[in-house]
CSV table of C-alpha atoms in Angstrom, one decimal:
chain,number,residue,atom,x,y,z
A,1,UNK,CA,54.6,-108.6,43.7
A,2,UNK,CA,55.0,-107.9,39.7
A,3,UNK,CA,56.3,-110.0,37.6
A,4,UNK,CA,56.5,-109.8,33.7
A,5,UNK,CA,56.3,-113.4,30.8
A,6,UNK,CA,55.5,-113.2,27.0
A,7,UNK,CA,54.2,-109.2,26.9
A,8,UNK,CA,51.7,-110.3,29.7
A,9,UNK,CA,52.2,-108.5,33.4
A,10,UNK,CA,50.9,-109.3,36.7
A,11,UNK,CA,50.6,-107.0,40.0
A,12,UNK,CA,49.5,-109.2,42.4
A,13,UNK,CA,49.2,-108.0,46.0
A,14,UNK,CA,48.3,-110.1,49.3
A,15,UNK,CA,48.4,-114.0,49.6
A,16,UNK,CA,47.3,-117.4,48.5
A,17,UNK,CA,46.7,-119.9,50.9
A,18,UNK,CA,47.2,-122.7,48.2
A,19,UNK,CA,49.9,-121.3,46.3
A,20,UNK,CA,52.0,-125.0,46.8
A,21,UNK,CA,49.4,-126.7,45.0
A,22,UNK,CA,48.4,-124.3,42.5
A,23,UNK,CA,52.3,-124.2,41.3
A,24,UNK,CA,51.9,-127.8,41.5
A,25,UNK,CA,48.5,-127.6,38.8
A,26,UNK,CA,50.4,-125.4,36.7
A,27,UNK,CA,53.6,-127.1,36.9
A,28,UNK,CA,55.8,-124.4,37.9
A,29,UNK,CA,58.5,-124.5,40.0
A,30,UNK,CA,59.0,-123.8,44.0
A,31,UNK,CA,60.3,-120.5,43.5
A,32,UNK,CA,57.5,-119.1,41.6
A,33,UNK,CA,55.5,-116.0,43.0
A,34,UNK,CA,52.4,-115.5,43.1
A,35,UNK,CA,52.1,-113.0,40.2
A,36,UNK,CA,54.0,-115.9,38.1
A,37,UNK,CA,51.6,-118.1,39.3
A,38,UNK,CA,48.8,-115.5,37.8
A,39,UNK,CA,50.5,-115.3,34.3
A,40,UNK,CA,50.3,-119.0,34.1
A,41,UNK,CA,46.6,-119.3,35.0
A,42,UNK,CA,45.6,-116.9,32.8
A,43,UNK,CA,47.5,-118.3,29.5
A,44,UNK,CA,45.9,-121.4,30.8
A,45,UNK,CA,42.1,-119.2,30.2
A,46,UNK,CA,42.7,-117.7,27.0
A,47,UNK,CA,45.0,-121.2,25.3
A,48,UNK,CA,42.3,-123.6,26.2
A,49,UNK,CA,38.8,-121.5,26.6
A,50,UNK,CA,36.0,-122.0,26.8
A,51,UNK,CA,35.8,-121.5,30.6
A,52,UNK,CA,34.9,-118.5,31.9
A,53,UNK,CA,37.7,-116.8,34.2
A,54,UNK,CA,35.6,-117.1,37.7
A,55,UNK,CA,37.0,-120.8,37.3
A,56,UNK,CA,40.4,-119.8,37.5
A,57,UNK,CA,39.6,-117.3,40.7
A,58,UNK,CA,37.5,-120.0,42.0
A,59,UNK,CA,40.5,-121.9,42.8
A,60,UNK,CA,42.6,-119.3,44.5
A,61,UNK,CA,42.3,-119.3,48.2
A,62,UNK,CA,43.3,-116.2,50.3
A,63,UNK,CA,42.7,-112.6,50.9
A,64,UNK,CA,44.3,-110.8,47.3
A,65,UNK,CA,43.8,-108.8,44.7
A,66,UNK,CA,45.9,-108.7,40.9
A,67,UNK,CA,45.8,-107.3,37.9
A,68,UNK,CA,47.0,-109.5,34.8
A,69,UNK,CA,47.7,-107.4,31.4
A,70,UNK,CA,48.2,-108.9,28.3
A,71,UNK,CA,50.1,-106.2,26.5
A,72,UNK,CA,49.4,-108.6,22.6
A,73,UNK,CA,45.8,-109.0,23.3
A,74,UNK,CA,45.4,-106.2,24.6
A,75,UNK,CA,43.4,-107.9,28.1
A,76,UNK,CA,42.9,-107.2,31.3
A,77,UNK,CA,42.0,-110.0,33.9
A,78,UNK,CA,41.3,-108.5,37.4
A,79,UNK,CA,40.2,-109.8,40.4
A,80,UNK,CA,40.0,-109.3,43.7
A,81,UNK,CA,38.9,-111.2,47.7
């Protein structure tokens, strides 16, 4: 799944077991993916750091892997179960 928000890109590939209530955290609707899902967390890590990203992956339940690129920072967040 890819998806693309604000010059920041996700590949996301496999499944979260949680994905209702992580939309729900984030406040994003039903119909968001899982890579949507990814962009959200991590403008959520690098708006309101200090946390370290294992507590955004600590959250995610499932077997998956992604790849989150923030094309204005020039960042890469990866991570993979």
């Amino acid at each position: 799944v890819f998806a693309a928000k604000d010059e920041i890109f996700c590949l996301f590939k496999g499944t979260l077991d949680n994905l209702a209530s992580l939309r729900q955290q984030y406040g994003l609707a039903k119909s968001a993916n899982e890579a949507v899902l990814m962009i959200e967390a991590y403008k959520a890590l690098r708006d309101r750091a200090p946390f370290p990203p294992s507590h955004v992956v600590s959250h995610l339940s499932g077997d998956f892997a992604f790849v989150v690129f923030d094309d204005s920072a020039s960042a890469v967040f990866v991570a993979s179960v």
